[in-house]
Tab-separated table of C-alpha atoms and ligand atoms in Angstrom:
chain	number	residue	atom	x	y	z
A	1	MET	CA	95.343	-120.017	-24.686
A	2	THR	CA	97.105	-118.468	-27.762
A	3	GLN	CA	100.301	-116.509	-28.055
A	4	ASP	CA	99.175	-115.804	-31.003
A	5	ILE	CA	98.703	-112.238	-30.403
A	6	PHE	CA	101.703	-110.905	-29.437
A	7	SER	CA	103.736	-112.876	-32.645
A	8	TYR	CA	101.275	-110.656	-34.387
A	9	TYR	CA	102.165	-107.701	-32.416
A	10	SER	CA	105.810	-108.450	-33.112
A	11	LYS	CA	105.742	-108.806	-36.913
A	12	MET	CA	103.179	-105.674	-37.106
A	13	ARG	CA	105.861	-103.594	-35.057
A	14	CYS	CA	108.512	-104.904	-37.591
A	15	GLU	CA	106.411	-104.395	-40.884
A	16	ASP	CA	103.757	-101.840	-40.465
A	17	PRO	CA	104.091	-100.074	-37.122
A	18	VAL	CA	101.450	-97.130	-38.251
A	19	SER	CA	98.743	-98.972	-40.403
A	20	PHE	CA	95.140	-98.353	-41.640
A	21	ASN	CA	93.114	-100.913	-40.688
A	22	ARG	CA	89.842	-101.453	-43.215
A	23	GLU	CA	88.338	-103.906	-40.971
A	24	SER	CA	88.206	-101.409	-38.080
A	25	GLY	CA	88.401	-97.835	-39.862
A	26	SER	CA	91.107	-96.883	-37.831
A	27	TRP	CA	94.799	-96.092	-37.986
A	28	ASP	CA	96.469	-99.058	-35.656
A	29	VAL	CA	99.809	-98.232	-33.421
A	30	PHE	CA	102.234	-100.454	-32.244
A	31	ASP	CA	105.666	-99.083	-31.301
A	32	TYR	CA	105.911	-97.651	-27.558
A	33	GLU	CA	107.272	-94.908	-28.723
A	34	ASP	CA	104.424	-94.167	-30.831
A	35	VAL	CA	101.573	-95.293	-28.331
A	36	TYR	CA	102.944	-93.177	-25.809
A	37	TYR	CA	103.449	-89.861	-28.342
A	38	VAL	CA	99.668	-90.316	-28.725
A	39	LEU	CA	99.021	-90.754	-25.051
A	40	MET	CA	100.603	-87.713	-24.510
A	41	HIS	CA	99.465	-85.281	-27.222
A	42	ASN	CA	95.515	-85.490	-26.350
A	43	GLU	CA	95.514	-82.180	-27.933
A	44	ILE	CA	96.440	-83.813	-31.173
A	45	PHE	CA	94.593	-87.204	-30.722
A	46	SER	CA	91.696	-85.939	-29.117
A	47	SER	CA	89.536	-88.222	-26.854
A	48	ASP	CA	86.580	-86.898	-28.282
A	49	PRO	CA	84.634	-89.031	-30.794
A	50	SER	CA	82.987	-85.846	-32.182
A	51	TYR	CA	86.052	-85.105	-34.514
A	52	SER	CA	85.146	-88.296	-36.419
A	53	GLY	CA	81.909	-86.159	-37.208
A	54	ARG	CA	79.457	-88.978	-35.313
A	55	VAL	CA	78.901	-88.806	-31.690
A	56	PRO	CA	77.475	-91.891	-30.566
A	57	ASP	CA	74.459	-91.264	-28.133
A	58	GLY	CA	75.408	-90.900	-24.621
A	59	ARG	CA	78.972	-91.102	-25.350
A	60	ARG	CA	79.820	-86.800	-25.366
A	61	GLY	CA	79.157	-84.148	-22.618
A	62	PRO	CA	79.831	-84.157	-18.678
A	63	GLY	CA	76.870	-85.960	-17.751
A	64	ALA	CA	78.442	-89.023	-19.849
A	65	SER	CA	82.073	-89.647	-18.947
A	66	PHE	CA	84.848	-87.376	-18.531
A	67	ILE	CA	87.372	-90.324	-20.566
A	68	THR	CA	85.592	-89.155	-24.019
A	69	ILE	CA	85.850	-85.325	-23.163
A	70	ASP	CA	89.129	-83.504	-23.532
A	71	ASN	CA	90.549	-80.604	-21.301
A	72	PRO	CA	90.048	-78.246	-20.097
A	73	ASP	CA	86.333	-79.747	-19.351
A	74	HIS	CA	87.732	-83.374	-18.772
A	75	LYS	CA	90.315	-82.105	-16.130
A	76	GLU	CA	87.872	-80.214	-14.432
A	77	LEU	CA	85.211	-83.319	-13.783
A	78	ARG	CA	88.438	-86.020	-12.911
A	79	ASN	CA	89.503	-83.412	-10.539
A	80	ILE	CA	86.070	-83.521	-8.384
A	81	SER	CA	87.252	-87.502	-7.362
A	82	ALA	CA	91.253	-87.289	-7.957
A	83	PRO	CA	92.040	-86.350	-4.550
A	84	PHE	CA	90.174	-89.546	-3.186
A	85	PHE	CA	92.013	-92.183	-5.577
A	86	LEU	CA	95.346	-90.932	-4.788
A	87	PRO	CA	97.358	-93.726	-3.380
A	88	SER	CA	97.485	-92.388	-0.033
A	89	SER	CA	93.649	-91.952	0.698
A	90	ILE	CA	93.233	-95.318	-1.042
A	91	GLU	CA	95.640	-96.830	1.623
A	92	LYS	CA	93.278	-96.279	3.792
A	93	TYR	CA	90.386	-98.499	2.737
A	94	SER	CA	93.260	-101.942	2.491
A	95	GLU	CA	91.373	-102.920	5.753
A	96	HIS	CA	88.127	-102.793	4.227
A	97	ILE	CA	89.440	-104.593	1.110
A	98	LYS	CA	91.250	-107.377	2.847
A	99	LYS	CA	88.120	-108.289	4.432
A	100	ILE	CA	86.571	-108.269	1.741
A	101	SER	CA	88.819	-110.777	-0.317
A	102	SER	CA	89.484	-112.574	2.753
A	103	GLY	CA	85.991	-113.665	3.047
A	104	ILE	CA	85.442	-114.198	-1.349
A	105	ILE	CA	87.925	-116.661	-1.154
A	106	SER	CA	87.561	-118.310	2.087
A	107	SER	CA	83.996	-119.450	0.172
A	108	LEU	CA	85.586	-120.559	-2.936
A	109	LYS	CA	85.929	-124.189	-3.588
A	110	PRO	CA	89.469	-126.041	-5.368
A	111	ASP	CA	87.352	-126.479	-8.127
A	112	GLN	CA	85.319	-123.888	-8.836
A	113	ASP	CA	85.841	-121.411	-11.483
A	114	PHE	CA	88.244	-118.576	-10.005
A	115	ILE	CA	86.710	-115.926	-12.211
A	116	SER	CA	83.233	-116.036	-11.024
A	117	GLY	CA	83.817	-117.364	-7.585
A	118	TYR	CA	86.684	-114.615	-6.632
A	119	ALA	CA	88.076	-112.184	-9.557
A	120	VAL	CA	84.728	-111.053	-10.312
A	121	GLY	CA	83.402	-110.654	-6.710
A	122	LEU	CA	86.368	-108.932	-5.144
A	123	PRO	CA	86.223	-105.771	-7.652
A	124	VAL	CA	82.549	-105.649	-7.707
A	125	ASN	CA	82.307	-105.513	-3.547
A	126	VAL	CA	85.183	-103.280	-3.268
A	127	ILE	CA	83.267	-100.709	-5.467
A	128	SER	CA	79.979	-101.269	-4.465
A	129	ASP	CA	81.200	-100.578	-0.672
A	130	LEU	CA	83.144	-97.761	-1.510
A	131	LEU	CA	79.998	-96.052	-3.070
A	132	GLY	CA	77.980	-97.244	-0.474
A	133	VAL	CA	75.464	-99.711	-2.018
A	134	PRO	CA	73.751	-101.460	0.914
A	135	GLU	CA	74.791	-105.098	0.967
A	136	SER	CA	71.263	-105.803	-0.184
A	137	GLU	CA	71.505	-104.445	-3.103
A	138	ARG	CA	74.874	-105.368	-4.348
A	139	GLN	CA	73.444	-108.397	-6.549
A	140	MET	CA	71.526	-105.685	-8.496
A	141	PHE	CA	74.207	-103.529	-8.941
A	142	LYS	CA	76.432	-106.581	-10.439
A	143	THR	CA	73.673	-107.124	-12.931
A	144	TRP	CA	73.290	-103.193	-13.827
A	145	SER	CA	77.395	-103.211	-13.999
A	146	ASP	CA	76.710	-106.045	-16.439
A	147	TYR	CA	74.717	-104.230	-18.168
A	148	ILE	CA	76.680	-101.139	-18.503
A	149	ILE	CA	80.180	-103.185	-19.553
A	150	GLY	CA	77.852	-104.911	-22.223
A	151	ASN	CA	78.350	-108.349	-20.446
A	152	ARG	CA	74.340	-108.669	-20.766
A	153	ARG	CA	72.417	-108.055	-23.943
A	154	ASP	CA	69.100	-109.241	-23.281
A	155	GLY	CA	65.636	-106.309	-22.596
A	156	GLY	CA	66.502	-106.128	-18.944
A	157	PHE	CA	68.617	-102.859	-19.076
A	158	ASP	CA	65.330	-100.245	-18.832
A	159	GLN	CA	63.980	-101.817	-15.807
A	160	ILE	CA	67.271	-102.146	-13.728
A	161	ASN	CA	68.614	-98.853	-14.832
A	162	ARG	CA	65.650	-96.843	-13.957
A	163	TYR	CA	65.978	-98.742	-10.392
A	164	MET	CA	69.833	-98.013	-9.953
A	165	TYR	CA	69.021	-94.221	-10.750
A	166	ALA	CA	66.394	-94.708	-7.746
A	167	LYS	CA	68.524	-95.943	-5.793
A	168	MET	CA	71.834	-93.801	-6.697
A	169	SER	CA	69.579	-90.751	-6.194
A	170	GLU	CA	68.682	-91.796	-2.425
A	171	ILE	CA	72.308	-92.572	-1.900
A	172	PHE	CA	73.316	-89.174	-3.083
A	173	SER	CA	70.637	-87.778	-1.052
A	174	ASP	CA	72.567	-88.224	2.370
A	175	LYS	CA	75.949	-87.813	1.711
A	176	GLN	CA	78.034	-85.414	2.976
A	177	GLY	CA	81.209	-87.165	4.472
A	178	ASP	CA	84.604	-87.581	2.788
A	179	ASP	CA	83.591	-90.996	1.104
A	180	ILE	CA	83.402	-91.431	-2.838
A	181	MET	CA	79.597	-90.530	-2.699
A	182	SER	CA	80.314	-87.218	-1.267
A	183	VAL	CA	83.059	-85.987	-2.906
A	184	ILE	CA	80.767	-86.900	-5.937
A	185	ASN	CA	77.809	-85.392	-4.559
A	186	ARG	CA	79.655	-81.797	-3.378
A	187	GLY	CA	81.343	-82.325	-7.101
A	188	SER	CA	80.597	-78.964	-9.755
A	189	PHE	CA	81.139	-78.145	-13.064
A	190	LYS	CA	81.428	-74.883	-14.705
A	191	SER	CA	80.375	-73.220	-11.279
A	192	ALA	CA	76.950	-75.588	-11.174
A	193	PRO	CA	76.504	-78.228	-9.046
A	194	LEU	CA	76.220	-81.565	-10.492
A	195	SER	CA	73.385	-82.948	-11.764
A	196	ASN	CA	71.907	-86.008	-10.889
A	197	GLU	CA	72.611	-87.080	-14.346
A	198	GLN	CA	75.747	-86.308	-14.373
A	199	LYS	CA	76.463	-87.970	-10.885
A	200	ILE	CA	75.300	-91.133	-12.214
A	201	GLY	CA	77.469	-90.751	-15.173
A	202	TYR	CA	80.423	-90.663	-12.988
A	203	VAL	CA	79.090	-93.456	-10.934
A	204	MET	CA	79.019	-95.404	-14.254
A	205	LEU	CA	82.736	-94.465	-15.477
A	206	LEU	CA	84.212	-95.834	-12.228
A	207	VAL	CA	81.806	-99.261	-12.498
A	208	ILE	CA	83.158	-99.062	-15.965
A	209	GLY	CA	86.674	-98.098	-15.361
A	210	GLY	CA	87.397	-100.972	-12.397
A	211	ASN	CA	85.541	-104.129	-12.570
A	212	GLU	CA	86.336	-106.280	-15.561
A	213	THR	CA	89.910	-105.179	-16.153
A	214	THR	CA	90.748	-105.789	-12.031
A	215	THR	CA	88.889	-108.596	-12.531
A	216	ASN	CA	91.409	-109.746	-15.985
A	217	LEU	CA	94.470	-108.094	-13.798
A	218	LEU	CA	93.614	-111.229	-10.669
A	219	GLY	CA	93.056	-113.794	-13.293
A	220	ASN	CA	95.836	-113.196	-15.295
A	221	MET	CA	98.400	-112.833	-12.329
A	222	VAL	CA	97.411	-116.600	-11.694
A	223	LYS	CA	98.490	-117.321	-15.589
A	224	VAL	CA	101.384	-115.944	-14.621
A	225	LEU	CA	102.241	-117.835	-11.277
A	226	SER	CA	100.808	-121.218	-13.017
A	227	GLU	CA	103.185	-120.710	-15.844
A	228	ASN	CA	106.523	-119.760	-13.467
A	229	PRO	CA	106.343	-121.966	-10.247
A	230	GLY	CA	109.796	-120.388	-9.575
A	231	ILE	CA	107.911	-117.400	-9.203
A	232	GLN	CA	105.253	-118.720	-6.725
A	233	GLU	CA	107.810	-120.069	-4.212
A	234	LEU	CA	109.753	-116.740	-4.306
A	235	LEU	CA	106.486	-114.661	-3.351
A	236	ARG	CA	105.821	-117.313	-1.252
A	237	GLU	CA	108.921	-116.375	0.970
A	238	ASN	CA	109.454	-112.927	0.181
A	239	ARG	CA	106.411	-110.057	-0.195
A	240	GLU	CA	108.609	-107.836	-1.251
A	241	TYR	CA	108.232	-108.897	-4.671
A	242	TYR	CA	104.649	-108.631	-4.920
A	243	LYS	CA	104.672	-104.947	-6.094
A	244	ASN	CA	107.517	-106.055	-9.037
A	245	PHE	CA	104.905	-108.992	-10.063
A	246	ILE	CA	102.072	-107.124	-10.231
A	247	GLU	CA	103.676	-104.349	-12.714
A	248	GLU	CA	105.172	-107.061	-14.483
A	249	THR	CA	102.024	-108.997	-14.737
A	250	LEU	CA	100.260	-105.883	-16.180
A	251	ARG	CA	103.093	-105.303	-18.471
A	252	TYR	CA	103.112	-108.650	-19.896
A	253	TYR	CA	99.567	-109.770	-19.769
A	254	SER	CA	97.761	-106.412	-19.788
A	255	PRO	CA	94.200	-106.221	-19.168
A	256	ILE	CA	93.466	-103.372	-21.994
A	257	GLN	CA	95.524	-104.732	-25.144
A	258	PHE	CA	93.808	-101.594	-26.789
A	259	LEU	CA	92.258	-98.146	-26.909
A	260	PRO	CA	90.136	-97.600	-30.025
A	261	HIS	CA	89.471	-94.135	-29.045
A	262	ARG	CA	91.707	-91.086	-30.478
A	263	PHE	CA	90.312	-89.009	-32.799
A	264	ALA	CA	92.830	-86.954	-34.788
A	265	ALA	CA	92.514	-83.279	-34.102
A	266	GLU	CA	94.237	-81.758	-36.616
A	267	ASN	CA	96.317	-83.571	-39.851
A	268	HIS	CA	99.456	-85.239	-38.031
A	269	VAL	CA	102.192	-87.173	-39.480
A	270	LEU	CA	102.896	-90.210	-37.156
A	271	HIS	CA	105.961	-92.646	-37.898
A	272	GLY	CA	105.788	-91.442	-41.261
A	273	ARG	CA	102.374	-92.270	-41.983
A	274	GLN	CA	99.640	-89.045	-42.974
A	275	ILE	CA	96.838	-89.030	-40.498
A	276	LYS	CA	94.363	-86.694	-41.315
A	277	LYS	CA	92.182	-85.067	-39.013
A	278	GLY	CA	88.726	-86.932	-37.753
A	279	ASP	CA	90.869	-90.229	-38.277
A	280	LYS	CA	90.416	-93.099	-36.052
A	281	VAL	CA	93.572	-93.742	-34.024
A	282	SER	CA	93.813	-97.076	-31.895
A	283	ILE	CA	96.871	-97.662	-29.573
A	284	TRP	CA	97.833	-100.800	-28.761
A	285	LEU	CA	98.871	-100.738	-25.455
A	286	GLY	CA	99.642	-104.640	-25.166
A	287	SER	CA	102.171	-104.215	-28.248
A	288	ALA	CA	103.848	-101.251	-26.611
A	289	ASN	CA	104.362	-103.658	-23.428
A	290	ARG	CA	106.076	-105.997	-25.678
A	291	ASP	CA	108.230	-103.645	-27.478
A	292	GLU	CA	111.827	-104.756	-27.680
A	293	LYS	CA	113.099	-101.208	-28.134
A	294	ALA	CA	111.220	-100.223	-24.532
A	295	PHE	CA	111.818	-103.091	-23.187
A	296	ASP	CA	114.704	-105.667	-22.344
A	297	ASN	CA	113.839	-109.082	-23.221
A	298	PRO	CA	110.025	-108.049	-23.753
A	299	GLU	CA	108.714	-111.957	-24.173
A	300	GLU	CA	110.240	-112.639	-21.181
A	301	PHE	CA	108.211	-112.405	-17.402
A	302	MET	CA	111.185	-110.906	-15.451
A	303	ILE	CA	110.372	-110.255	-11.637
A	304	ASN	CA	113.410	-108.542	-11.441
A	305	ARG	CA	112.962	-105.635	-14.179
A	306	ARG	CA	114.704	-102.613	-13.590
A	307	LYS	CA	112.860	-100.001	-15.706
A	308	ASN	CA	109.169	-101.042	-15.733
A	309	ASN	CA	107.535	-98.230	-17.804
A	310	HIS	CA	104.197	-100.209	-18.825
A	311	LEU	CA	101.508	-98.368	-20.680
A	312	ALA	CA	98.583	-100.713	-19.256
A	313	PHE	CA	97.159	-97.691	-17.216
A	314	GLY	CA	97.395	-95.417	-20.194
A	315	MET	CA	99.317	-92.186	-19.688
A	316	GLY	CA	99.017	-88.596	-19.711
A	317	VAL	CA	95.756	-86.872	-18.629
A	318	HIS	CA	93.537	-89.501	-19.228
A	319	MET	CA	95.762	-91.960	-17.385
A	320	CYS	CA	93.959	-94.713	-15.224
A	321	LEU	CA	92.334	-93.046	-12.005
A	322	GLY	CA	91.615	-96.504	-10.522
A	323	ALA	CA	95.330	-97.528	-10.787
A	324	PRO	CA	96.485	-97.630	-6.723
A	325	LEU	CA	92.986	-98.624	-6.224
A	326	ALA	CA	93.587	-101.643	-8.898
A	327	ARG	CA	96.899	-102.421	-7.175
A	328	LEU	CA	96.032	-102.093	-3.863
A	329	GLU	CA	93.062	-105.365	-4.694
A	330	ALA	CA	95.275	-107.073	-6.438
A	331	GLU	CA	98.453	-106.762	-3.585
A	332	ILE	CA	95.716	-107.838	-1.422
A	333	GLY	CA	94.033	-110.639	-3.395
A	334	LEU	CA	97.512	-112.023	-4.327
A	335	GLY	CA	98.666	-112.421	-0.824
A	336	ASP	CA	95.070	-114.253	-0.220
A	337	ILE	CA	95.581	-116.569	-3.426
A	338	LEU	CA	99.158	-117.644	-3.049
A	339	GLY	CA	97.231	-118.036	1.357
A	340	LYS	CA	94.606	-120.271	-0.457
A	341	PHE	CA	96.588	-122.454	-2.962
A	342	ASP	CA	99.579	-124.680	-1.730
A	343	SER	CA	100.461	-125.134	-5.752
A	344	ILE	CA	98.858	-122.788	-9.021
A	345	LYS	CA	98.548	-124.717	-11.860
A	346	VAL	CA	95.626	-123.772	-14.438
A	347	ASN	CA	93.589	-126.478	-15.790
A	348	ARG	CA	93.770	-125.299	-19.356
A	349	LYS	CA	91.598	-127.598	-21.010
A	350	LYS	CA	88.405	-126.786	-19.079
A	351	SER	CA	89.917	-122.790	-18.842
A	352	LYS	CA	88.792	-120.394	-21.125
A	353	MET	CA	90.188	-117.080	-22.529
A	354	LEU	CA	87.892	-114.285	-23.290
A	355	ASP	CA	87.184	-113.898	-26.606
A	356	ASN	CA	87.388	-110.219	-27.441
A	357	PRO	CA	91.002	-108.797	-28.745
A	358	MET	CA	90.387	-105.637	-26.486
A	359	VAL	CA	90.788	-107.392	-23.332
A	360	TYR	CA	93.282	-110.049	-22.129
A	361	GLY	CA	92.224	-112.159	-19.248
A	362	PHE	CA	90.056	-115.686	-18.798
A	363	SER	CA	86.106	-115.980	-19.054
A	364	GLU	CA	86.477	-119.345	-16.952
A	365	LEU	CA	89.269	-120.185	-15.273
A	366	TYR	CA	89.857	-123.697	-13.434
A	367	LEU	CA	92.717	-124.607	-11.475
A	368	GLU	CA	94.250	-128.301	-11.129
B	1	LIG	C1	93.883	-103.941	-13.868
B	1	LIG	C2	93.235	-102.540	-13.483
B	1	LIG	C3	92.763	-101.424	-14.223
B	1	LIG	C4	93.492	-101.275	-15.623
B	1	LIG	C5	94.567	-102.050	-16.732
B	1	LIG	C6	93.032	-99.700	-16.487
B	1	LIG	C7	93.235	-99.125	-17.311
B	1	LIG	C8	92.632	-97.706	-17.409
B	1	LIG	C9	92.975	-97.218	-19.063
B	1	LIG	C10	94.159	-97.915	-19.811
B	1	LIG	C11	93.048	-95.912	-18.956
B	1	LIG	C12	93.202	-94.739	-19.760
B	1	LIG	C13	91.696	-95.120	-21.193
B	1	LIG	C14	92.257	-93.596	-22.231
B	1	LIG	O1	93.640	-92.871	-22.083
B	1	LIG	O2	91.637	-93.704	-23.048
B	1	LIG	C15	92.070	-96.193	-17.868
B	1	LIG	C16	91.225	-94.883	-17.614
B	1	LIG	C17	90.527	-95.329	-16.261
B	1	LIG	N1	90.025	-96.250	-15.660
B	1	LIG	FE1	91.155	-97.717	-15.249
B	1	LIG	N2	91.867	-99.319	-15.126
B	1	LIG	C18	92.369	-100.568	-13.951
B	1	LIG	C19	91.308	-99.981	-13.046
B	1	LIG	C20	90.658	-99.136	-12.818
B	1	LIG	C21	90.021	-98.666	-11.332
B	1	LIG	C22	89.807	-100.016	-10.003
B	1	LIG	C23	88.925	-97.760	-11.638
B	1	LIG	C24	88.302	-96.911	-10.692
B	1	LIG	C25	87.353	-97.467	-9.901
B	1	LIG	C26	89.175	-97.142	-12.741
B	1	LIG	C27	88.867	-95.793	-13.302
B	1	LIG	C28	89.247	-94.998	-14.243
B	1	LIG	C29	88.672	-94.028	-14.948
B	1	LIG	C30	87.601	-93.366	-13.876
B	1	LIG	C31	89.153	-93.331	-15.926
B	1	LIG	C32	89.686	-92.442	-17.261
B	1	LIG	C33	90.496	-91.243	-16.782
B	1	LIG	C34	90.408	-90.080	-17.410
B	1	LIG	O3	89.309	-90.222	-18.715
B	1	LIG	O4	90.720	-89.361	-17.107
B	1	LIG	N3	90.118	-98.161	-13.515
B	1	LIG	N4	92.261	-97.055	-16.987
């Protein structure tokens, strides 16, 4: 469990805050102010990979995912489900999520891996519940989402993808209520109803966006609790600190460390560096969230932090659609974690961090 990436960010912010990375072939942006600027200027720093001259298969067009589309098309697609994801709408699912969480945590054994035993299951079950995936199909849904996220790479994808397409189409066929599938079912784009392909693309984006990120947030909360026994005590005595704790965890150990997909739509000078139209830009949220120019004592976990405008959910037009759901799951999860374990201490020898610079979290997490 290394802190090295954070020292690396600090060095880069000091020496070369906007630098060209030959290995990835993209500009790396490290300062809060610049990361914020890129996020807020989607018309200059587009999310559409076609600006790079190379359009990866299935990564463009409304059938794929609106995370790689610019406005106005992006907005039209996002708005189909945006009202559903408002905090006031998501709050309605609170009791449901509590039931799911307590069910999973009660079967977690003290010596079991927390990630596979709880942190993976909570978001997967919550999203499949919201999508109306029946209990009997949950395991299949989980395998499908692992393929989509890229956690599985064997040759079984086509078969399971065909199966899930048929299953999703079946679920869509009788959805006329106010749940998320019905909302997507009624959706239209450029005055035409969404095709089946587009609807399933929409579901895939929710699966990709919501599962691994929330899993990592839950694991990272345990890491912070382990590193700060005093905070454990504070939270046990006072639920009012839950929200601050979650926001500070998002800042301190951001589940997504960088976003690799912005493309310059025009020539632009950023922090004195000439970025050319078509250049790829990676924005380092994890570094921005530790920038001393934006946060007091950024290397310190401060549960009482007053101003915490972290960028863990991004910012601007593509800001995380599922943030209210992730926050609610984290809040319910935190209560259940503190209730389950009297004292939380990570077993550093047995636990492993993920080996992927884009995400921050555990692949395996054992408690002592
Ligand atoms: C702790 C958990 C989460 C983190 C850290 C996270 C982070 C992010 C970030 C940084 C973005 C911005 C991407 C960009 O600007 O290119 C994003 C977008 C998105 N997220 Fe999340 N996310 C989380 C949970 C969720 C959940 C639970 C869902 C839904 C079920 C979700 C759905 C989405 C969607 C649909 C987008 C695309 C929004 C758009 O392009 O307009 N996320 N997320």
